[in-house]
Short mmCIF file of C-alpha atoms in Angstrom, two decimals:
data_model
loop_
_atom_site.label_atom_id
_atom_site.label_comp_id
_atom_site.label_asym_id
_atom_site.label_seq_id
_atom_site.Cartn_x
_atom_site.Cartn_y
_atom_site.Cartn_z
CA ALA B 1499 101.22 103.54 88.84
CA SER B 1500 102.80 100.20 89.79
CA LEU B 1501 104.51 101.80 92.80
CA TYR B 1502 101.24 103.20 94.10
CA LEU B 1503 99.32 99.97 93.45
CA ARG B 1504 102.06 97.85 95.07
CA ASP B 1505 101.91 99.95 98.23
CA ILE B 1506 98.09 99.87 98.37
CA VAL B 1507 98.10 96.06 98.02
CA LEU B 1508 100.72 95.76 100.77
CA LEU B 1509 99.04 98.29 103.04
CA TYR B 1510 95.69 96.49 102.92
CA ASP B 1511 97.19 92.97 102.74
CA LEU B 1512 95.49 92.22 99.42
CA GLN B 1513 98.20 90.07 97.82
CA LYS B 1514 96.31 86.87 98.64
CA PHE B 1515 93.57 88.04 96.26
CA LEU B 1516 95.92 88.59 93.31
CA ALA B 1517 96.38 86.10 90.54
CA ILE B 1518 99.99 85.04 90.14
CA GLU B 1519 100.19 86.35 86.59
CA THR B 1520 99.17 89.88 87.67
CA GLN B 1521 101.93 90.32 90.26
CA LYS B 1522 104.42 91.39 87.60
CA TYR B 1523 102.38 94.57 87.10
CA LEU B 1524 102.91 95.56 90.72
CA GLN B 1525 106.71 95.48 90.40
CA PRO B 1526 108.03 98.99 89.82
CA ILE B 1527 111.45 98.47 88.28
CA ASP B 1528 113.74 101.38 89.04
CA THR B 1529 117.50 101.58 89.20
CA TRP B 1530 117.62 100.27 92.78
CA VAL B 1531 115.40 97.24 92.21
CA ARG B 1532 117.31 96.48 89.01
CA GLN B 1533 120.70 96.68 90.77
CA VAL B 1534 119.63 94.50 93.70
CA ALA B 1535 118.06 91.91 91.36
CA GLU B 1536 121.20 91.89 89.23
CA ARG B 1537 123.49 91.53 92.25
CA LEU B 1538 121.39 88.61 93.53
CA GLY B 1539 121.59 86.91 90.13
CA ILE B 1540 117.88 87.20 89.38
CA ILE B 1541 118.54 89.14 86.19
CA GLY B 1542 121.52 89.62 83.92
CA LYS B 1543 123.41 92.80 83.13
CA ASN B 1544 121.78 92.96 79.68
CA ASP B 1545 118.18 92.61 80.91
CA LYS B 1546 116.45 95.89 80.04
CA ASP B 1547 112.73 95.15 79.57
CA PRO B 1548 110.92 96.10 82.81
CA ILE B 1549 108.14 93.52 82.33
CA ALA B 1550 110.66 90.72 81.70
CA ILE B 1551 112.60 91.80 84.79
CA ALA B 1552 109.40 91.87 86.85
CA GLU B 1553 108.49 88.38 85.62
CA LYS B 1554 111.91 87.06 86.65
CA ILE B 1555 111.63 88.66 90.09
CA VAL B 1556 108.15 87.20 90.64
CA ALA B 1557 109.29 83.75 89.49
CA GLN B 1558 112.34 83.73 91.76
CA CYS B 1559 110.34 84.98 94.72
CA ARG B 1560 107.73 82.27 94.22
CA ASN B 1561 110.49 79.62 93.94
CA HIS B 1562 111.82 80.73 97.33
CA SER B 1563 108.45 81.36 99.04
CA VAL B 1564 109.03 85.11 99.25
CA CYS B 1565 106.29 87.66 98.64
CA PRO B 1566 107.27 89.41 95.37
CA LEU B 1567 105.75 92.69 96.52
CA LEU B 1568 107.70 92.68 99.78
CA PHE B 1569 110.86 91.79 97.87
CA ASN B 1570 110.31 94.75 95.55
CA ALA B 1571 109.68 97.18 98.41
CA GLY B 1572 112.68 95.82 100.31
CA ALA B 1573 114.97 95.91 97.26
CA TRP B 1574 114.06 99.55 96.68
CA TYR B 1575 114.67 100.43 100.32
CA VAL B 1576 117.97 98.58 100.53
CA GLY B 1577 119.11 100.04 97.24
CA ALA B 1578 118.12 103.58 98.06
CA ARG B 1579 119.41 103.51 101.64
CA SER B 1580 122.30 101.10 101.91
CA PHE B 1581 123.19 99.50 98.58
CA GLU B 1582 126.92 99.93 99.09
CA LEU B 1583 126.71 98.25 102.49
CA LEU B 1584 124.78 95.34 100.94
CA LEU B 1585 127.42 94.89 98.26
CA GLU B 1586 130.17 94.80 100.84
CA SER B 1587 128.40 92.11 102.86
CA LEU B 1588 127.75 89.86 99.85
#
């Protein structure tokens, strides 16, 4: 459900209407998002709880003035399409 809701919010540019504390629920945490977040140092190797991971992603995005929903969508895309290339460039 979080994947669908994230995409609807992005499609209709609704993120400005979301409370900060609800953004964690629009963070689908799959293997790709988890790997990108781990590689960027947002989460640790032992972080397993999806809600805790989502909270860390949202917090880091807000600290760096990045839209958490766009980060999530981008992390999935990068992970699914070119994760190995990303790792080589970092």
